[in-house]
PDB file of C-alpha atoms in Angstrom:
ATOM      1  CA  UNK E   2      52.806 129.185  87.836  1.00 73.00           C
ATOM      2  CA  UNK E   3      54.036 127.996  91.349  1.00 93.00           C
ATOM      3  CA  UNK E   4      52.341 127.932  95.038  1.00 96.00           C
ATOM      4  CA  UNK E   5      53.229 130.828  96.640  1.00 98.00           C
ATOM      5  CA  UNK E   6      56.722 130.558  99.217  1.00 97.00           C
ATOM      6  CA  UNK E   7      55.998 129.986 103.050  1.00 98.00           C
ATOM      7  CA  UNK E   8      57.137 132.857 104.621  1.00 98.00           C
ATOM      8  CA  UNK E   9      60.138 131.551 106.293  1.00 98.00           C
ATOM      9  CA  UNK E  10      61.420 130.042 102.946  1.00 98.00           C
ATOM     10  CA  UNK E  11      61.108 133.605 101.407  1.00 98.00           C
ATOM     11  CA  UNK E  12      62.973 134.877 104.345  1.00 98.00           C
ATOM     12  CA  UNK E  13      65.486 132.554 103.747  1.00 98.00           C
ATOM     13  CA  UNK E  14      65.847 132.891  99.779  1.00 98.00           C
ATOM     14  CA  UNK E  15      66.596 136.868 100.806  1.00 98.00           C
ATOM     15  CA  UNK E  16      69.336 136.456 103.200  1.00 98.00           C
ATOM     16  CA  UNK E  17      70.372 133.337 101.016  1.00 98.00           C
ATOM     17  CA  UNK E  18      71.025 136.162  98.314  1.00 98.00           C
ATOM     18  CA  UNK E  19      73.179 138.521 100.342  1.00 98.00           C
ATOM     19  CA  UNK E  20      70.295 141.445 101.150  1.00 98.00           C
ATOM     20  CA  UNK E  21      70.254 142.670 104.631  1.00 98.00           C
ATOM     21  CA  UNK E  22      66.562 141.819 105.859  1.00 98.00           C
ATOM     22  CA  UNK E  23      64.426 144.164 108.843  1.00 98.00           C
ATOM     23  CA  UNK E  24      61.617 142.378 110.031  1.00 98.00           C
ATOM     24  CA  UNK E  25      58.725 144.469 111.009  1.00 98.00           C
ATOM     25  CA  UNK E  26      56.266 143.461 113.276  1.00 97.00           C
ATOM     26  CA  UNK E  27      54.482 139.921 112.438  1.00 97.00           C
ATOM     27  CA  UNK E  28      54.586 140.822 108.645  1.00 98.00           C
ATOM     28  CA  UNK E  29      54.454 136.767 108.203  1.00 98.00           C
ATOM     29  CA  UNK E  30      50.983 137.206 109.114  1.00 98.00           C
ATOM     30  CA  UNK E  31      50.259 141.167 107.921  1.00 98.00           C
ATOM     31  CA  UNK E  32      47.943 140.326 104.201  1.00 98.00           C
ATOM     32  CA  UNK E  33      44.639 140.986 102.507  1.00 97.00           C
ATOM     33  CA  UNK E  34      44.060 137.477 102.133  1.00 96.00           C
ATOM     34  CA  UNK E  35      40.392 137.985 103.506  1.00 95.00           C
ATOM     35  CA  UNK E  36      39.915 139.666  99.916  1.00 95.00           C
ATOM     36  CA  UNK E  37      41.014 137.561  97.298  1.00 95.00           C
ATOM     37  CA  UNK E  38      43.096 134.929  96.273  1.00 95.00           C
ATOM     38  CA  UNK E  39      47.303 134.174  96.769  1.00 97.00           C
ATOM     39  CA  UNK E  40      48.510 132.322  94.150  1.00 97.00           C
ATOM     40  CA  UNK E  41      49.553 130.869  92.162  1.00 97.00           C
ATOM     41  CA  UNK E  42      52.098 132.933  91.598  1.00 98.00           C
ATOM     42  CA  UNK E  43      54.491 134.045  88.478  1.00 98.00           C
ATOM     43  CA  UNK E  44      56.321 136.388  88.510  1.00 98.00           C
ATOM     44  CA  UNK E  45      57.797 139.384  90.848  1.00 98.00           C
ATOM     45  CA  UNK E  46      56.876 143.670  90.450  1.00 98.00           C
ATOM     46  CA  UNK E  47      58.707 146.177  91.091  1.00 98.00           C
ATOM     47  CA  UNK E  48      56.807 149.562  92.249  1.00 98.00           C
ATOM     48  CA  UNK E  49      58.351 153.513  93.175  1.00 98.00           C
ATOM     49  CA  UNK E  50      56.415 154.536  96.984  1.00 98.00           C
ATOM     50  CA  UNK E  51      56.257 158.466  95.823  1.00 97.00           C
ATOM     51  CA  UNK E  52      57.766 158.639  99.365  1.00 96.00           C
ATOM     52  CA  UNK E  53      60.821 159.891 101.020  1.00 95.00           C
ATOM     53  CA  UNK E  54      62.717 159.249 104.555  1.00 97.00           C
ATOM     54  CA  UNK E  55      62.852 155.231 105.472  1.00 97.00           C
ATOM     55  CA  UNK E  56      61.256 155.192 108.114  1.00 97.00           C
ATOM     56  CA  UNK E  57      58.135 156.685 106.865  1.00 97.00           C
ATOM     57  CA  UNK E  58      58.223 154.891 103.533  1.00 98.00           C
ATOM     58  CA  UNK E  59      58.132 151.706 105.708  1.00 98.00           C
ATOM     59  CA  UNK E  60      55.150 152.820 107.986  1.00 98.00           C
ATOM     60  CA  UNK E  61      53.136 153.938 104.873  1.00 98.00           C
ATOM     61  CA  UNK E  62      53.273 150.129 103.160  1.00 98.00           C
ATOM     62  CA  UNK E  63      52.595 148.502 106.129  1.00 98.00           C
ATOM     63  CA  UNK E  64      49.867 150.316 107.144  1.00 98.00           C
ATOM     64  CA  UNK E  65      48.531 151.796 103.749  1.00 97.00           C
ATOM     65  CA  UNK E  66      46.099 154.702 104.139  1.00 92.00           C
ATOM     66  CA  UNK E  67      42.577 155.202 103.769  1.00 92.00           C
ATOM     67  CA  UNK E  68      41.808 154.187 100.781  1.00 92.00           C
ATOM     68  CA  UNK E  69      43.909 150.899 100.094  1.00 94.00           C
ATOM     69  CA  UNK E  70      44.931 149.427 103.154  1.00 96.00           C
ATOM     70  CA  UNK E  71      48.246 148.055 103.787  1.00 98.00           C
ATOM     71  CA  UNK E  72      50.506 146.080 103.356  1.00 98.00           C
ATOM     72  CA  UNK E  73      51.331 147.640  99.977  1.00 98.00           C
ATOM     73  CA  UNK E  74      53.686 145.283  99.119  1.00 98.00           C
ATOM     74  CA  UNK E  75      55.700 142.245 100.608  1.00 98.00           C
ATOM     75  CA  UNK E  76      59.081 144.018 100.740  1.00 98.00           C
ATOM     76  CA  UNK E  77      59.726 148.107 101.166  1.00 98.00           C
ATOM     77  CA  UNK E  78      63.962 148.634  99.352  1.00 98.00           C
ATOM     78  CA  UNK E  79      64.912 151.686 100.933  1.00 98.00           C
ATOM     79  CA  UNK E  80      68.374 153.892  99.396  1.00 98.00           C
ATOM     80  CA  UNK E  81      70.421 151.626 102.124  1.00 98.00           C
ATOM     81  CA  UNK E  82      69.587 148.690 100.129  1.00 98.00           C
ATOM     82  CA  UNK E  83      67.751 147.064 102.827  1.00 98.00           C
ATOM     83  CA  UNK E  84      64.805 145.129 102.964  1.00 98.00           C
ATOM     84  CA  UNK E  85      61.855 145.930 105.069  1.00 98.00           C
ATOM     85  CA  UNK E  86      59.369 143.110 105.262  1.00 98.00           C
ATOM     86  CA  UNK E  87      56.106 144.642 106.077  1.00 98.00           C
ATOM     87  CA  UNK E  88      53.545 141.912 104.799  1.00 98.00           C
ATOM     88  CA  UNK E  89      53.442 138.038 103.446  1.00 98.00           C
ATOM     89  CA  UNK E  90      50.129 136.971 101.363  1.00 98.00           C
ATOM     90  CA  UNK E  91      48.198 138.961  99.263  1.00 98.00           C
ATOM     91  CA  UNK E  92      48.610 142.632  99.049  1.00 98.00           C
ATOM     92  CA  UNK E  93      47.405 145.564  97.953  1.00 98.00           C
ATOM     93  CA  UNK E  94      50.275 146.577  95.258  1.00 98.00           C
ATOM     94  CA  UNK E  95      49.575 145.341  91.688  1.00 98.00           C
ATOM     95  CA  UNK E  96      46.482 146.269  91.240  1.00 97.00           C
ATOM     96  CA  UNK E  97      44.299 145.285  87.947  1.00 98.00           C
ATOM     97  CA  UNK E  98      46.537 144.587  85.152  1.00 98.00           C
ATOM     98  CA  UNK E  99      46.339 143.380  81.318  1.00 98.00           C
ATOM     99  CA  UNK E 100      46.123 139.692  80.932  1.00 98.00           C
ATOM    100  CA  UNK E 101      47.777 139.295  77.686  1.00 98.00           C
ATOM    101  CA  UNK E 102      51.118 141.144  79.907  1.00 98.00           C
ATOM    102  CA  UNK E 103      50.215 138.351  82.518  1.00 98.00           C
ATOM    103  CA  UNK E 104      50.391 135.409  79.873  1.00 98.00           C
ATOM    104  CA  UNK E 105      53.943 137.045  78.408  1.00 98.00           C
ATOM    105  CA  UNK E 106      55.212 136.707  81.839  1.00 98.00           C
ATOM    106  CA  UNK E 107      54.332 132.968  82.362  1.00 98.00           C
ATOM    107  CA  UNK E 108      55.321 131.992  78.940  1.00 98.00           C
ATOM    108  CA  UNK E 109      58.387 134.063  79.673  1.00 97.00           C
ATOM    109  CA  UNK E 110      58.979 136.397  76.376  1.00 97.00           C
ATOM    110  CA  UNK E 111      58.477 139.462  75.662  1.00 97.00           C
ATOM    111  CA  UNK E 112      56.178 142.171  77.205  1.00 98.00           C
ATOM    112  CA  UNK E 113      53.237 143.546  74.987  1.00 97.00           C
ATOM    113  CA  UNK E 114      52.320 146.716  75.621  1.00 96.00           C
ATOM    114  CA  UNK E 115      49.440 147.418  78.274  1.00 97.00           C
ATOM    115  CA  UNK E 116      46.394 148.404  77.170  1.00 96.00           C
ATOM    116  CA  UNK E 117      43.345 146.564  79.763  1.00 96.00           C
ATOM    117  CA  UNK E 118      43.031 146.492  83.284  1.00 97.00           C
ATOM    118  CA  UNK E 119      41.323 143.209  83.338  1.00 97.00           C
ATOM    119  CA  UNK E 120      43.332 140.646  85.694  1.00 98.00           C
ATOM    120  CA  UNK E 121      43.724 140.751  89.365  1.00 98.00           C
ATOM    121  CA  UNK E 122      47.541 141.120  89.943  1.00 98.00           C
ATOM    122  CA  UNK E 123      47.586 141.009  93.681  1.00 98.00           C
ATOM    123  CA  UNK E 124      47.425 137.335  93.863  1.00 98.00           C
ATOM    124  CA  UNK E 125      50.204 136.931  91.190  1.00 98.00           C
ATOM    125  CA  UNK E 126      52.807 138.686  91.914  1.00 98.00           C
ATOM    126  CA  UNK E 127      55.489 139.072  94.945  1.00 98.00           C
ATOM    127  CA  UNK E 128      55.796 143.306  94.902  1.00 98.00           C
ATOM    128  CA  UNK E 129      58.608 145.494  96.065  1.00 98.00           C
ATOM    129  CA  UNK E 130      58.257 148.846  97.303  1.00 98.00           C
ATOM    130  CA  UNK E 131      61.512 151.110  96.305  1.00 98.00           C
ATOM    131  CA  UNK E 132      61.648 153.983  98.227  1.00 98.00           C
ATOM    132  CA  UNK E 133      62.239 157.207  95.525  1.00 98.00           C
ATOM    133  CA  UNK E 134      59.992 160.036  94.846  1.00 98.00           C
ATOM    134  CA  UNK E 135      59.380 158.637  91.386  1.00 97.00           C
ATOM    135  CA  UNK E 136      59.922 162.166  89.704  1.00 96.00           C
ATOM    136  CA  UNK E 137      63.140 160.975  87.711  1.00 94.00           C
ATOM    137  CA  UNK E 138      65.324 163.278  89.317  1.00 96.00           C
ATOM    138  CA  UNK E 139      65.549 161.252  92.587  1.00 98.00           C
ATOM    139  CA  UNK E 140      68.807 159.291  92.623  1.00 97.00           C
ATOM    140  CA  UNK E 141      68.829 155.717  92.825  1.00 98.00           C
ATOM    141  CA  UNK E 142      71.593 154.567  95.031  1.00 98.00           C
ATOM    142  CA  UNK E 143      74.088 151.429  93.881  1.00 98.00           C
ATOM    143  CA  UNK E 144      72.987 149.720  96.956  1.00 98.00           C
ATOM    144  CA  UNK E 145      68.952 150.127  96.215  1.00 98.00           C
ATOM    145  CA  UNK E 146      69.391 148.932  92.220  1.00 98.00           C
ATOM    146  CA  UNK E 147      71.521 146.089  93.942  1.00 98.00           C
ATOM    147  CA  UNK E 148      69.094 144.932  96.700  1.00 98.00           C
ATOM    148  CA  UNK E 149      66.130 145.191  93.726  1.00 99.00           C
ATOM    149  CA  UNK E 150      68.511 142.586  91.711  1.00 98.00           C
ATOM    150  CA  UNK E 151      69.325 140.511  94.762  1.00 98.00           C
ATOM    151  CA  UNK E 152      65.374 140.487  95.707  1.00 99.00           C
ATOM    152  CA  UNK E 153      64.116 139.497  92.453  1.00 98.00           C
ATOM    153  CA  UNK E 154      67.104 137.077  91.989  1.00 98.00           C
ATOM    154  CA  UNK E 155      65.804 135.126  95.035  1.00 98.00           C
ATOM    155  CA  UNK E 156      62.522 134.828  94.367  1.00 98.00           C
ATOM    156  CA  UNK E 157      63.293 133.820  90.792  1.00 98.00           C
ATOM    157  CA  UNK E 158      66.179 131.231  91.787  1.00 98.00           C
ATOM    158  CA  UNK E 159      63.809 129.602  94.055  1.00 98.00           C
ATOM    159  CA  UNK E 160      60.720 129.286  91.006  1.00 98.00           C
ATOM    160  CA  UNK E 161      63.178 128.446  88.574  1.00 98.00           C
ATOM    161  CA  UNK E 162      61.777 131.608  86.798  1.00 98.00           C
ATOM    162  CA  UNK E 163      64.529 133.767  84.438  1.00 98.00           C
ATOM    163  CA  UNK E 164      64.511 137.709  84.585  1.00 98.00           C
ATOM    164  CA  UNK E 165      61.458 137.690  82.254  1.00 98.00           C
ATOM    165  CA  UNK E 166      59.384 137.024  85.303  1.00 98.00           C
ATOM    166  CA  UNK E 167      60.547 140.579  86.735  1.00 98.00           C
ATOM    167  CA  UNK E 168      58.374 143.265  85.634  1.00 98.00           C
ATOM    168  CA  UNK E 169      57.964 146.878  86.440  1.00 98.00           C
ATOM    169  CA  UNK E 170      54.378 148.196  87.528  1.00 98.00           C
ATOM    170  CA  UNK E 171      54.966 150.542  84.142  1.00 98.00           C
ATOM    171  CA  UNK E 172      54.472 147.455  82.150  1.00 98.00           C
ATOM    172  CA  UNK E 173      51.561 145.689  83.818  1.00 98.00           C
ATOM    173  CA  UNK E 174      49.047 148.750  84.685  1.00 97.00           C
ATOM    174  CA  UNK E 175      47.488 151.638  82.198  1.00 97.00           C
ATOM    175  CA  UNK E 176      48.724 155.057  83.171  1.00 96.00           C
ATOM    176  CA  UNK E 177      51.797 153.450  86.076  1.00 97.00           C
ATOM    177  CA  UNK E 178      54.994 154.696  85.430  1.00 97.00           C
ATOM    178  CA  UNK E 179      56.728 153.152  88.218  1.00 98.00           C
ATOM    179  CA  UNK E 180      59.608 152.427  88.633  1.00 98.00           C
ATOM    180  CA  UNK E 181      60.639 155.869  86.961  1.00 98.00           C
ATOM    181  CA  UNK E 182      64.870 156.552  86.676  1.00 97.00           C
ATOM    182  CA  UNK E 183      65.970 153.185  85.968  1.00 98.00           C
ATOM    183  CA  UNK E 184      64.420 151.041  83.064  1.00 98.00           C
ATOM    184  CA  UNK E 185      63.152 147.226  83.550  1.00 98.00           C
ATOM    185  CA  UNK E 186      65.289 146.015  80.854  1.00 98.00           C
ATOM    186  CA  UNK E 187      68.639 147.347  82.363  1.00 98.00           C
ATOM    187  CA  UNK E 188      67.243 145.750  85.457  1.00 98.00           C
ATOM    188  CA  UNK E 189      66.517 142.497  83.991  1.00 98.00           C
ATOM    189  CA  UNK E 190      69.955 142.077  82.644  1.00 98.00           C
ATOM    190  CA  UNK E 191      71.244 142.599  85.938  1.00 98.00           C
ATOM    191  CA  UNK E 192      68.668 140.002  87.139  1.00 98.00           C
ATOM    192  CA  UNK E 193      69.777 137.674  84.304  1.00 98.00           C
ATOM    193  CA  UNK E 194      73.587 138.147  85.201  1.00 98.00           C
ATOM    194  CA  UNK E 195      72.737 137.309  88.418  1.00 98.00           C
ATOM    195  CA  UNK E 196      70.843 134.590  87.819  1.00 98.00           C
ATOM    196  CA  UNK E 197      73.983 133.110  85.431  1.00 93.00           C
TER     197      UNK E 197
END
C-alpha cells in the first residue's frame, strides 16, 4: 500500500521510462474524487476501450458517457504507443472487484480466481485504457504492448512494487475479459524484465 503519486511525479515517472506523453486538457485536476476515496494505492490495471480511431478513444475516457462519467482511466495507450493523460485521482475504471484478488496483489503472489464483486477498485488502482476493439482479432501493435510495459514499469519502479502488482481487469472483475489478445502473464514478464 502507498499514497497515491502527485501528478507531476507520475508525469515524470512516464517520460522517465521512455513513453511519449499527450497531455489533455487539465487532466491533473479531471477525477471522481467527490465520490470516493484515492488511495492508498497497490497496484496498476490494465483495461481494452471496445473503441477504435485515437482520437475518439481519447474523448470517450475523458469524458465517459452517460452512465459512468469520465475520466475512465488515468492514461488512454493508443496503437502509436502513446500516452494520453485524460484524468489524475480517482476514476471510474476498476469498478467492484474481489478482495481476496486485492489481498494477492498487495502480498504480491499469485492471482486467485475472481469470484465476488465486493471491493471498491477505483481508489486502488492506477488504470490504463488500451485502445483495441477487444474482439481478439484486433492487432496489438509492438509499440502499444511496449508503452503498456513502459507504463506499468513506471508506476511500479516508483512503489517499489514487482510485476505482480500489474493486473488485467480479466482478473479483478466477474464477467471482464479485458485486456483480450495478449495475456497478463506474457505481460508481466515483460514488466518483470523491465523492471530487472
Amino acid at each position: 500500500m502507498a499514497p497515491p503519486m502527485s501528478a507531476s511525479s507520475f508525469l515524470a515517472a512516464l517520460k522517465d521510462e521512455g513513453l511519449t506523453v499527450v497531455e489533455v486538457g487539465d487532466w491533473e485536476h479531471h477525477n471522481r474524487n467527490t465520490k470516493g476515496a484515492w488511495g492508498p494505492m497497490n497496484g496498476v490495471m490494465i483495461h481494452h476501450t471496445v473503441t477504435s480511431g485515437s482520437e475518439s478513444t481519447v474523448r470517450i475516457c475523458r469524458a465517459g458517457h452517460p452512465d459512468l462519467p469520465g475520466p475512465l482511466c488515468h492514461g488512454v495507450i493508443t496503437k502509436d504507443g502513446r500516452v494520453h493523460l485524460v484524468g489524475y485521482g480517482r476514476a471510474n475504471h476498476a469498478g467492484l472487484g474481489d478482495d481476496d484478488v486485492l489481498r494477492a496483489v498487495i502480498a504480491e503472489k499469485a492471482l486467485p480466481h475472481d469470484n465476488e464483486a465486493n471491493t471498491d477498485g477505483n481508489s486502488r488502482f492506477y488504470g490504463f485504457e488500451c485502445e483495441n476493439l477487444g474482439d481478439g482479432d484486433d492487432p496489438w501493435p509492438e509499440a502499444q504492448l511496449e508503452a503498456i510495459e513502459k507504463a506499468a514499469a513506471a508506476i511500479c519502479r516508483h512503489h517499489g512494487w514487482t510485476e505482480r502488482s500489474v493486473i488485467g481487469h480479466l482478473e479483478w472483475q466477474p464477467g471482464k475479459i479485458d485486456p483480450k489478445g495478449f495475456t497478463m502473464a506474457s505481460m508481466r514478464a515483460r514488466i518483470h524484465n523491465r523492471l530487472k
